[in-house]
Amino acid sequence: MREFTHKTIIALAFLFAAVQAEDVDSLIVAFSNPSQPGTVKADMIMGGIKVKTHAGREVIILSKGNDDVRRLVVPAMNFSTLFVHGEKEENKDAPDPEKIKGLQKIQSSHFGINVEERNNVIEINMPPMSFVHQNGNELEIIVPKQTSLQLKSLTGAVQVEDVIGEIEVEAMGGGITLRDVGGTVIANTTGDIEATIRNVAGKPMSFSTFGGDIDVALPANLKADLKLKSHGDIYTDFDTSKRKIARDKAEKKSDDGYEATIEQLTEIPLNGGGQDIEFTNFSGTIYIRKLK
């Protein structure tokens, strides 16, 4: 049996009162090899994700039902008619008004979450039918400081604080906020991206949004090559005297015809250049700041 650290037990003692006071499900999951940095993967259909750190080695997962989460518009389905042959029957899912007279409707369960741990990787998922019933969960994950993350949210925002590792975030229905993180970052969203990166691992990084702003603070002495694609404005307090405009041409020929695409790219070497950091947006502003 895996033993929990004293620091984890103390942290849980502080969380216990809050969990009891609200509609919160909680789990503690140990990595199979806690002496090495692990990976946490979370995939949420309905709801946002928050990640912060603690001094323990385990991962603490808190899942709270949230009816205010932005909901997917799903066509109503009468499952009782799926196996009826011939003429379609009337919707039998609607309750009989006489049967519910004088009764109060109670919100049904939020279907919970699924959690698995294998080979130092913890995977957290919502059951597949949760989105049909339009229930949302807010997921809070408390991890060791040295942890890699792969986070996806279809309808909510994603927030990460104080984590060092390989961080991949995709948020299709909300913004991405990364506070005091380190390592490498790949962030993709339709909303805003705000990131403060304290130290960088020397690997390529990218920040991409379709309809929001990108605001990233990087170490002042970082050696990197910025590659920017934007239809909006770009602001920075880094030295841009060596910036240049590059053009990337892609051609495709086939029996049916010819297609060519030319993309214009702004390149800015920082402190002599180094790892590639890509910034892409289509209708917002890019801010690249020196970390204070």
PDB file of C-alpha atoms in Angstrom:
ATOM      1  CA  MET A   1       0.000   0.000   0.000  1.00  0.00           C
ATOM      2  CA  ARG A   2       1.330   3.451  -0.884  1.00  0.00           C
ATOM      3  CA  GLU A   3       1.812   5.799   2.037  1.00  0.00           C
ATOM      4  CA  PHE A   4       0.904   9.460   1.880  1.00  0.00           C
ATOM      5  CA  THR A   5       3.460  12.037   2.982  1.00  0.00           C
ATOM      6  CA  HIS A   6       2.961  14.048   6.150  1.00  0.00           C
ATOM      7  CA  LYS A   7       2.733  17.230   4.064  1.00  0.00           C
ATOM      8  CA  THR A   8      -0.098  15.758   2.022  1.00  0.00           C
ATOM      9  CA  ILE A   9      -2.002  14.770   5.156  1.00  0.00           C
ATOM     10  CA  ILE A  10      -1.646  18.298   6.534  1.00  0.00           C
ATOM     11  CA  ALA A  11      -2.849  19.780   3.228  1.00  0.00           C
ATOM     12  CA  LEU A  12      -5.859  17.500   3.224  1.00  0.00           C
ATOM     13  CA  ALA A  13      -6.746  18.555   6.747  1.00  0.00           C
ATOM     14  CA  PHE A  14      -7.125  22.139   5.545  1.00  0.00           C
ATOM     15  CA  LEU A  15      -9.116  21.034   2.497  1.00  0.00           C
ATOM     16  CA  PHE A  16     -11.479  18.765   4.428  1.00  0.00           C
ATOM     17  CA  ALA A  17     -13.665  21.536   5.815  1.00  0.00           C
ATOM     18  CA  ALA A  18     -14.098  23.166   2.396  1.00  0.00           C
ATOM     19  CA  VAL A  19     -14.901  19.851   0.754  1.00  0.00           C
ATOM     20  CA  GLN A  20     -17.528  19.065   3.369  1.00  0.00           C
ATOM     21  CA  ALA A  21     -19.124  22.502   3.006  1.00  0.00           C
ATOM     22  CA  GLU A  22     -19.579  22.251  -0.776  1.00  0.00           C
ATOM     23  CA  ASP A  23     -20.623  19.700  -3.369  1.00  0.00           C
ATOM     24  CA  VAL A  24     -17.041  18.566  -3.987  1.00  0.00           C
ATOM     25  CA  ASP A  25     -15.639  15.136  -4.826  1.00  0.00           C
ATOM     26  CA  SER A  26     -12.011  14.573  -3.802  1.00  0.00           C
ATOM     27  CA  LEU A  27      -9.385  11.962  -4.643  1.00  0.00           C
ATOM     28  CA  ILE A  28      -5.733  11.437  -3.728  1.00  0.00           C
ATOM     29  CA  VAL A  29      -3.681   9.615  -6.364  1.00  0.00           C
ATOM     30  CA  ALA A  30      -0.046   8.567  -5.957  1.00  0.00           C
ATOM     31  CA  PHE A  31       2.389   8.312  -8.848  1.00  0.00           C
ATOM     32  CA  SER A  32       3.782   4.813  -9.379  1.00  0.00           C
ATOM     33  CA  ASN A  33       7.312   6.287  -9.317  1.00  0.00           C
ATOM     34  CA  PRO A  34       7.101   9.378  -7.083  1.00  0.00           C
ATOM     35  CA  SER A  35      10.888   9.866  -7.106  1.00  0.00           C
ATOM     36  CA  GLN A  36      10.597  10.982 -10.749  1.00  0.00           C
ATOM     37  CA  PRO A  37       8.474  13.848 -12.141  1.00  0.00           C
ATOM     38  CA  GLY A  38       5.113  12.541 -13.302  1.00  0.00           C
ATOM     39  CA  THR A  39       2.577  13.666 -15.884  1.00  0.00           C
ATOM     40  CA  VAL A  40      -1.042  14.667 -15.343  1.00  0.00           C
ATOM     41  CA  LYS A  41      -3.477  14.574 -18.272  1.00  0.00           C
ATOM     42  CA  ALA A  42      -6.940  16.108 -17.884  1.00  0.00           C
ATOM     43  CA  ASP A  43      -9.632  16.242 -20.562  1.00  0.00           C
ATOM     44  CA  MET A  44     -12.805  18.176 -19.676  1.00  0.00           C
ATOM     45  CA  ILE A  45     -15.805  18.454 -21.968  1.00  0.00           C
ATOM     46  CA  MET A  46     -17.881  20.682 -19.693  1.00  0.00           C
ATOM     47  CA  GLY A  47     -15.959  22.849 -17.252  1.00  0.00           C
ATOM     48  CA  GLY A  48     -12.689  24.547 -16.467  1.00  0.00           C
ATOM     49  CA  ILE A  49      -9.397  23.316 -15.018  1.00  0.00           C
ATOM     50  CA  LYS A  50      -7.239  24.868 -12.291  1.00  0.00           C
ATOM     51  CA  VAL A  51      -3.814  23.506 -11.371  1.00  0.00           C
ATOM     52  CA  LYS A  52      -1.634  24.568  -8.457  1.00  0.00           C
ATOM     53  CA  THR A  53       1.195  22.980  -6.492  1.00  0.00           C
ATOM     54  CA  HIS A  54       1.947  21.654  -3.027  1.00  0.00           C
ATOM     55  CA  ALA A  55       4.981  20.213  -1.251  1.00  0.00           C
ATOM     56  CA  GLY A  56       3.702  16.626  -1.288  1.00  0.00           C
ATOM     57  CA  ARG A  57       4.326  13.881  -3.839  1.00  0.00           C
ATOM     58  CA  GLU A  58       0.720  12.896  -4.488  1.00  0.00           C
ATOM     59  CA  VAL A  59      -1.870  14.465  -6.768  1.00  0.00           C
ATOM     60  CA  ILE A  60      -5.019  15.806  -5.115  1.00  0.00           C
ATOM     61  CA  ILE A  61      -8.075  16.056  -7.368  1.00  0.00           C
ATOM     62  CA  LEU A  62     -11.117  18.150  -6.451  1.00  0.00           C
ATOM     63  CA  SER A  63     -14.176  18.067  -8.701  1.00  0.00           C
ATOM     64  CA  LYS A  64     -17.015  20.493  -8.069  1.00  0.00           C
ATOM     65  CA  GLY A  65     -20.303  20.571  -9.960  1.00  0.00           C
ATOM     66  CA  ASN A  66     -20.916  23.876 -11.715  1.00  0.00           C
ATOM     67  CA  ASP A  67     -24.230  24.589 -13.424  1.00  0.00           C
ATOM     68  CA  ASP A  68     -22.942  28.005 -14.540  1.00  0.00           C
ATOM     69  CA  VAL A  69     -20.371  26.464 -16.884  1.00  0.00           C
ATOM     70  CA  ARG A  70     -20.858  27.483 -20.502  1.00  0.00           C
ATOM     71  CA  ARG A  71     -23.001  24.736 -21.980  1.00  0.00           C
ATOM     72  CA  LEU A  72     -22.859  23.023 -25.313  1.00  0.00           C
ATOM     73  CA  VAL A  73     -26.042  23.313 -27.325  1.00  0.00           C
ATOM     74  CA  VAL A  74     -26.985  19.694 -27.902  1.00  0.00           C
ATOM     75  CA  PRO A  75     -30.146  18.772 -29.813  1.00  0.00           C
ATOM     76  CA  ALA A  76     -32.697  17.111 -27.573  1.00  0.00           C
ATOM     77  CA  MET A  77     -32.831  13.380 -28.154  1.00  0.00           C
ATOM     78  CA  ASN A  78     -35.593  10.962 -27.277  1.00  0.00           C
ATOM     79  CA  PHE A  79     -33.651   7.747 -26.756  1.00  0.00           C
ATOM     80  CA  SER A  80     -36.877   5.728 -26.435  1.00  0.00           C
ATOM     81  CA  THR A  81     -37.590   6.280 -30.140  1.00  0.00           C
ATOM     82  CA  LEU A  82     -34.221   5.055 -31.388  1.00  0.00           C
ATOM     83  CA  PHE A  83     -35.368   1.439 -31.497  1.00  0.00           C
ATOM     84  CA  VAL A  84     -39.006   2.000 -32.567  1.00  0.00           C
ATOM     85  CA  HIS A  85     -39.902   0.829 -36.065  1.00  0.00           C
ATOM     86  CA  GLY A  86     -42.505   2.528 -38.192  1.00  0.00           C
ATOM     87  CA  GLU A  87     -44.209   5.769 -37.188  1.00  0.00           C
ATOM     88  CA  LYS A  88     -42.288   7.895 -34.667  1.00  0.00           C
ATOM     89  CA  GLU A  89     -43.845   7.887 -31.233  1.00  0.00           C
ATOM     90  CA  GLU A  90     -44.396  10.958 -29.106  1.00  0.00           C
ATOM     91  CA  ASN A  91     -41.654  11.966 -26.692  1.00  0.00           C
ATOM     92  CA  LYS A  92     -42.126   9.802 -23.625  1.00  0.00           C
ATOM     93  CA  ASP A  93     -39.217  11.407 -21.736  1.00  0.00           C
ATOM     94  CA  ALA A  94     -41.290  14.440 -20.712  1.00  0.00           C
ATOM     95  CA  PRO A  95     -42.764  13.896 -17.222  1.00  0.00           C
ATOM     96  CA  ASP A  96     -46.493  13.589 -16.713  1.00  0.00           C
ATOM     97  CA  PRO A  97     -47.676  16.936 -15.232  1.00  0.00           C
ATOM     98  CA  GLU A  98     -49.976  15.073 -12.845  1.00  0.00           C
ATOM     99  CA  LYS A  99     -47.121  12.955 -11.526  1.00  0.00           C
ATOM    100  CA  ILE A 100     -44.930  15.952 -10.683  1.00  0.00           C
ATOM    101  CA  LYS A 101     -47.683  18.146  -9.287  1.00  0.00           C
ATOM    102  CA  GLY A 102     -46.564  19.508  -5.923  1.00  0.00           C
ATOM    103  CA  LEU A 103     -43.038  18.089  -6.316  1.00  0.00           C
ATOM    104  CA  GLN A 104     -39.742  19.976  -6.529  1.00  0.00           C
ATOM    105  CA  LYS A 105     -37.196  19.202  -9.231  1.00  0.00           C
ATOM    106  CA  ILE A 106     -33.751  18.246  -7.914  1.00  0.00           C
ATOM    107  CA  GLN A 107     -30.609  18.669 -10.002  1.00  0.00           C
ATOM    108  CA  SER A 108     -29.277  15.278 -11.077  1.00  0.00           C
ATOM    109  CA  SER A 109     -25.714  14.122 -10.513  1.00  0.00           C
ATOM    110  CA  HIS A 110     -22.795  15.437 -12.551  1.00  0.00           C
ATOM    111  CA  PHE A 111     -21.586  11.946 -13.571  1.00  0.00           C
ATOM    112  CA  GLY A 112     -18.304  12.406 -11.649  1.00  0.00           C
ATOM    113  CA  ILE A 113     -14.885  11.843 -13.191  1.00  0.00           C
ATOM    114  CA  ASN A 114     -12.685   8.938 -14.248  1.00  0.00           C
ATOM    115  CA  VAL A 115      -9.088   8.761 -12.952  1.00  0.00           C
ATOM    116  CA  GLU A 116      -6.382   6.261 -13.940  1.00  0.00           C
ATOM    117  CA  GLU A 117      -2.655   6.016 -13.087  1.00  0.00           C
ATOM    118  CA  ARG A 118      -0.214   4.038 -15.224  1.00  0.00           C
ATOM    119  CA  ASN A 119       3.562   4.362 -15.648  1.00  0.00           C
ATOM    120  CA  ASN A 120       3.747   7.643 -13.716  1.00  0.00           C
ATOM    121  CA  VAL A 121       0.948   9.181 -15.789  1.00  0.00           C
ATOM    122  CA  ILE A 122      -2.365  10.191 -14.198  1.00  0.00           C
ATOM    123  CA  GLU A 123      -5.308  10.605 -16.590  1.00  0.00           C
ATOM    124  CA  ILE A 124      -8.475  12.469 -15.570  1.00  0.00           C
ATOM    125  CA  ASN A 125     -11.540  12.394 -17.811  1.00  0.00           C
ATOM    126  CA  MET A 126     -15.238  13.142 -17.692  1.00  0.00           C
ATOM    127  CA  PRO A 127     -17.590  10.282 -18.587  1.00  0.00           C
ATOM    128  CA  PRO A 128     -18.657  10.594 -22.244  1.00  0.00           C
ATOM    129  CA  MET A 129     -22.372  11.192 -21.567  1.00  0.00           C
ATOM    130  CA  SER A 130     -21.822  14.208 -19.289  1.00  0.00           C
ATOM    131  CA  PHE A 131     -22.103  16.757 -22.115  1.00  0.00           C
ATOM    132  CA  VAL A 132     -25.444  15.355 -23.267  1.00  0.00           C
ATOM    133  CA  HIS A 133     -26.942  16.052 -19.850  1.00  0.00           C
ATOM    134  CA  GLN A 134     -25.417  19.572 -19.882  1.00  0.00           C
ATOM    135  CA  ASN A 135     -23.770  19.248 -16.458  1.00  0.00           C
ATOM    136  CA  GLY A 136     -20.401  20.847 -15.824  1.00  0.00           C
ATOM    137  CA  ASN A 137     -17.559  20.247 -13.406  1.00  0.00           C
ATOM    138  CA  GLU A 138     -14.878  22.616 -12.198  1.00  0.00           C
ATOM    139  CA  LEU A 139     -11.710  20.575 -11.787  1.00  0.00           C
ATOM    140  CA  GLU A 140      -8.948  21.606  -9.374  1.00  0.00           C
ATOM    141  CA  ILE A 141      -5.731  19.595  -9.429  1.00  0.00           C
ATOM    142  CA  ILE A 142      -2.981  20.003  -6.829  1.00  0.00           C
ATOM    143  CA  VAL A 143       0.312  18.542  -8.026  1.00  0.00           C
ATOM    144  CA  PRO A 144       3.994  18.376  -7.058  1.00  0.00           C
ATOM    145  CA  LYS A 145       5.884  21.394  -8.360  1.00  0.00           C
ATOM    146  CA  GLN A 146       7.845  19.275 -10.864  1.00  0.00           C
ATOM    147  CA  THR A 147       5.001  17.873 -12.966  1.00  0.00           C
ATOM    148  CA  SER A 148       4.260  17.836 -16.687  1.00  0.00           C
ATOM    149  CA  LEU A 149       0.722  18.702 -17.773  1.00  0.00           C
ATOM    150  CA  GLN A 150      -1.519  17.948 -20.751  1.00  0.00           C
ATOM    151  CA  LEU A 151      -4.783  19.822 -20.238  1.00  0.00           C
ATOM    152  CA  LYS A 152      -7.823  20.140 -22.506  1.00  0.00           C
ATOM    153  CA  SER A 153     -11.106  21.945 -21.891  1.00  0.00           C
ATOM    154  CA  LEU A 154     -13.837  22.242 -24.487  1.00  0.00           C
ATOM    155  CA  THR A 155     -15.985  24.884 -22.766  1.00  0.00           C
ATOM    156  CA  GLY A 156     -14.012  26.337 -19.848  1.00  0.00           C
ATOM    157  CA  ALA A 157     -10.892  28.290 -18.962  1.00  0.00           C
ATOM    158  CA  VAL A 158      -7.599  26.735 -17.854  1.00  0.00           C
ATOM    159  CA  GLN A 159      -5.383  28.160 -15.098  1.00  0.00           C
ATOM    160  CA  VAL A 160      -1.959  26.842 -14.066  1.00  0.00           C
ATOM    161  CA  GLU A 161       0.179  28.254 -11.270  1.00  0.00           C
ATOM    162  CA  ASP A 162       3.754  27.559 -10.111  1.00  0.00           C
ATOM    163  CA  VAL A 163       4.280  24.338 -12.111  1.00  0.00           C
ATOM    164  CA  ILE A 164       7.604  23.384 -13.719  1.00  0.00           C
ATOM    165  CA  GLY A 165       7.507  20.861 -16.552  1.00  0.00           C
ATOM    166  CA  GLU A 166       6.264  20.319 -20.077  1.00  0.00           C
ATOM    167  CA  ILE A 167       2.938  22.162 -20.154  1.00  0.00           C
ATOM    168  CA  GLU A 168       0.463  21.648 -23.003  1.00  0.00           C
ATOM    169  CA  VAL A 169      -2.891  23.424 -22.769  1.00  0.00           C
ATOM    170  CA  GLU A 170      -5.845  23.535 -25.154  1.00  0.00           C
ATOM    171  CA  ALA A 171      -8.939  25.567 -24.210  1.00  0.00           C
ATOM    172  CA  MET A 172     -11.588  25.929 -26.893  1.00  0.00           C
ATOM    173  CA  GLY A 173     -14.189  27.730 -24.777  1.00  0.00           C
ATOM    174  CA  GLY A 174     -12.164  29.980 -22.491  1.00  0.00           C
ATOM    175  CA  GLY A 175      -8.848  31.666 -21.888  1.00  0.00           C
ATOM    176  CA  ILE A 176      -5.528  30.284 -20.663  1.00  0.00           C
ATOM    177  CA  THR A 177      -3.699  31.745 -17.654  1.00  0.00           C
ATOM    178  CA  LEU A 178      -0.220  30.509 -16.696  1.00  0.00           C
ATOM    179  CA  ARG A 179       1.304  32.129 -13.609  1.00  0.00           C
ATOM    180  CA  ASP A 180       4.949  31.676 -12.587  1.00  0.00           C
ATOM    181  CA  VAL A 181       5.446  28.498 -14.603  1.00  0.00           C
ATOM    182  CA  GLY A 182       8.669  27.019 -15.924  1.00  0.00           C
ATOM    183  CA  GLY A 183       9.848  24.513 -18.509  1.00  0.00           C
ATOM    184  CA  THR A 184       8.146  24.475 -21.903  1.00  0.00           C
ATOM    185  CA  VAL A 185       4.708  25.735 -22.899  1.00  0.00           C
ATOM    186  CA  ILE A 186       2.391  24.954 -25.805  1.00  0.00           C
ATOM    187  CA  ALA A 187      -0.887  26.890 -25.481  1.00  0.00           C
ATOM    188  CA  ASN A 188      -3.787  26.937 -27.932  1.00  0.00           C
ATOM    189  CA  THR A 189      -7.157  28.619 -27.388  1.00  0.00           C
ATOM    190  CA  THR A 190      -9.897  30.721 -28.931  1.00  0.00           C
ATOM    191  CA  GLY A 191      -9.637  33.240 -26.081  1.00  0.00           C
ATOM    192  CA  ASP A 192      -6.893  35.210 -24.352  1.00  0.00           C
ATOM    193  CA  ILE A 193      -3.533  33.807 -23.286  1.00  0.00           C
ATOM    194  CA  GLU A 194      -1.737  35.305 -20.291  1.00  0.00           C
ATOM    195  CA  ALA A 195       1.546  33.714 -19.227  1.00  0.00           C
ATOM    196  CA  THR A 196       4.417  34.447 -16.858  1.00  0.00           C
ATOM    197  CA  ILE A 197       7.327  32.090 -17.509  1.00  0.00           C
ATOM    198  CA  ARG A 198      10.079  32.208 -14.890  1.00  0.00           C
ATOM    199  CA  ASN A 199      12.534  29.784 -16.487  1.00  0.00           C
ATOM    200  CA  VAL A 200      12.701  28.080 -19.848  1.00  0.00           C
ATOM    201  CA  ALA A 201      13.893  24.559 -20.656  1.00  0.00           C
ATOM    202  CA  GLY A 202      15.446  25.404 -24.023  1.00  0.00           C
ATOM    203  CA  LYS A 203      12.838  23.600 -26.141  1.00  0.00           C
ATOM    204  CA  PRO A 204      10.493  25.147 -28.743  1.00  0.00           C
ATOM    205  CA  MET A 205       7.330  26.785 -27.411  1.00  0.00           C
ATOM    206  CA  SER A 206       4.178  28.157 -29.032  1.00  0.00           C
ATOM    207  CA  PHE A 207       1.221  30.378 -28.159  1.00  0.00           C
ATOM    208  CA  SER A 208      -1.777  30.432 -30.484  1.00  0.00           C
ATOM    209  CA  THR A 209      -5.239  31.990 -30.304  1.00  0.00           C
ATOM    210  CA  PHE A 210      -7.945  32.594 -32.860  1.00  0.00           C
ATOM    211  CA  GLY A 211      -9.805  35.523 -31.333  1.00  0.00           C
ATOM    212  CA  GLY A 212      -7.925  36.790 -28.291  1.00  0.00           C
ATOM    213  CA  ASP A 213      -4.835  38.625 -27.078  1.00  0.00           C
ATOM    214  CA  ILE A 214      -1.519  36.997 -26.169  1.00  0.00           C
ATOM    215  CA  ASP A 215       0.333  38.530 -23.201  1.00  0.00           C
ATOM    216  CA  VAL A 216       3.549  36.696 -22.276  1.00  0.00           C
ATOM    217  CA  ALA A 217       6.353  37.683 -19.881  1.00  0.00           C
ATOM    218  CA  LEU A 218       9.736  36.008 -20.468  1.00  0.00           C
ATOM    219  CA  PRO A 219      13.113  36.152 -18.668  1.00  0.00           C
ATOM    220  CA  ALA A 220      15.055  39.242 -19.760  1.00  0.00           C
ATOM    221  CA  ASN A 221      18.202  37.196 -20.525  1.00  0.00           C
ATOM    222  CA  LEU A 222      16.402  34.526 -22.559  1.00  0.00           C
ATOM    223  CA  LYS A 223      18.156  33.440 -25.763  1.00  0.00           C
ATOM    224  CA  ALA A 224      15.411  32.723 -28.268  1.00  0.00           C
ATOM    225  CA  ASP A 225      14.107  33.382 -31.754  1.00  0.00           C
ATOM    226  CA  LEU A 226      10.607  34.820 -31.724  1.00  0.00           C
ATOM    227  CA  LYS A 227       8.448  33.966 -34.731  1.00  0.00           C
ATOM    228  CA  LEU A 228       5.261  36.021 -34.909  1.00  0.00           C
ATOM    229  CA  LYS A 229       2.210  35.703 -37.152  1.00  0.00           C
ATOM    230  CA  SER A 230      -0.475  38.275 -36.425  1.00  0.00           C
ATOM    231  CA  HIS A 231      -3.143  40.364 -38.125  1.00  0.00           C
ATOM    232  CA  GLY A 232      -3.095  42.687 -35.108  1.00  0.00           C
ATOM    233  CA  ASP A 233      -0.528  44.848 -33.334  1.00  0.00           C
ATOM    234  CA  ILE A 234       2.616  43.583 -31.585  1.00  0.00           C
ATOM    235  CA  TYR A 235       4.194  45.274 -28.549  1.00  0.00           C
ATOM    236  CA  THR A 236       7.422  44.392 -26.722  1.00  0.00           C
ATOM    237  CA  ASP A 237      10.117  45.918 -24.528  1.00  0.00           C
ATOM    238  CA  PHE A 238      12.792  43.510 -25.825  1.00  0.00           C
ATOM    239  CA  ASP A 239      15.378  44.802 -28.310  1.00  0.00           C
ATOM    240  CA  THR A 240      13.878  44.539 -31.802  1.00  0.00           C
ATOM    241  CA  SER A 241      16.691  46.193 -33.772  1.00  0.00           C
ATOM    242  CA  LYS A 242      17.525  42.912 -35.541  1.00  0.00           C
ATOM    243  CA  ARG A 243      13.992  41.954 -36.445  1.00  0.00           C
ATOM    244  CA  LYS A 244      13.260  40.882 -39.993  1.00  0.00           C
ATOM    245  CA  ILE A 245      10.312  39.901 -42.136  1.00  0.00           C
ATOM    246  CA  ALA A 246      10.456  36.396 -43.565  1.00  0.00           C
ATOM    247  CA  ARG A 247       8.157  34.782 -46.084  1.00  0.00           C
ATOM    248  CA  ASP A 248       7.281  31.134 -45.988  1.00  0.00           C
ATOM    249  CA  LYS A 249       6.072  29.809 -49.328  1.00  0.00           C
ATOM    250  CA  ALA A 250       4.287  26.480 -49.626  1.00  0.00           C
ATOM    251  CA  GLU A 251       3.391  24.999 -53.010  1.00  0.00           C
ATOM    252  CA  LYS A 252       1.212  22.039 -53.836  1.00  0.00           C
ATOM    253  CA  LYS A 253       0.795  20.571 -57.294  1.00  0.00           C
ATOM    254  CA  SER A 254      -1.653  17.895 -58.328  1.00  0.00           C
ATOM    255  CA  ASP A 255      -3.356  16.565 -61.433  1.00  0.00           C
ATOM    256  CA  ASP A 256      -6.276  18.907 -60.707  1.00  0.00           C
ATOM    257  CA  GLY A 257      -4.252  22.097 -60.451  1.00  0.00           C
ATOM    258  CA  TYR A 258      -1.828  24.176 -58.426  1.00  0.00           C
ATOM    259  CA  GLU A 259      -2.013  25.822 -55.016  1.00  0.00           C
ATOM    260  CA  ALA A 260       0.456  28.170 -53.327  1.00  0.00           C
ATOM    261  CA  THR A 261       0.432  29.872 -49.943  1.00  0.00           C
ATOM    262  CA  ILE A 262       2.774  32.627 -48.790  1.00  0.00           C
ATOM    263  CA  GLU A 263       2.851  33.473 -45.093  1.00  0.00           C
ATOM    264  CA  GLN A 264       4.550  36.569 -43.750  1.00  0.00           C
ATOM    265  CA  LEU A 265       6.466  36.056 -40.521  1.00  0.00           C
ATOM    266  CA  THR A 266       8.129  38.547 -38.180  1.00  0.00           C
ATOM    267  CA  GLU A 267      11.334  37.147 -36.658  1.00  0.00           C
ATOM    268  CA  ILE A 268      13.013  38.720 -33.628  1.00  0.00           C
ATOM    269  CA  PRO A 269      16.211  37.232 -32.141  1.00  0.00           C
ATOM    270  CA  LEU A 270      16.509  37.747 -28.379  1.00  0.00           C
ATOM    271  CA  ASN A 271      20.008  38.006 -26.884  1.00  0.00           C
ATOM    272  CA  GLY A 272      21.625  36.468 -29.950  1.00  0.00           C
ATOM    273  CA  GLY A 273      18.913  33.922 -30.668  1.00  0.00           C
ATOM    274  CA  GLY A 274      18.180  30.396 -29.522  1.00  0.00           C
ATOM    275  CA  GLN A 275      15.100  28.226 -29.185  1.00  0.00           C
ATOM    276  CA  ASP A 276      12.061  28.979 -31.346  1.00  0.00           C
ATOM    277  CA  ILE A 277       9.031  30.577 -29.684  1.00  0.00           C
ATOM    278  CA  GLU A 278       6.015  30.996 -31.965  1.00  0.00           C
ATOM    279  CA  PHE A 279       3.173  33.473 -31.457  1.00  0.00           C
ATOM    280  CA  THR A 280       0.087  33.249 -33.679  1.00  0.00           C
ATOM    281  CA  ASN A 281      -3.190  35.144 -33.538  1.00  0.00           C
ATOM    282  CA  PHE A 282      -5.784  36.235 -36.057  1.00  0.00           C
ATOM    283  CA  SER A 283      -7.690  39.152 -34.527  1.00  0.00           C
ATOM    284  CA  GLY A 284      -5.955  40.245 -31.342  1.00  0.00           C
ATOM    285  CA  THR A 285      -2.851  41.932 -29.957  1.00  0.00           C
ATOM    286  CA  ILE A 286       0.440  40.313 -28.940  1.00  0.00           C
ATOM    287  CA  TYR A 287       2.357  41.613 -25.905  1.00  0.00           C
ATOM    288  CA  ILE A 288       5.828  40.202 -25.158  1.00  0.00           C
ATOM    289  CA  ARG A 289       7.341  41.562 -21.955  1.00  0.00           C
ATOM    290  CA  LYS A 290      10.583  41.301 -20.031  1.00  0.00           C
ATOM    291  CA  LEU A 291       9.969  39.547 -16.753  1.00  0.00           C
ATOM    292  CA  LYS A 292      10.248  41.954 -13.842  1.00  0.00           C
TER     293      LYS A 292
END
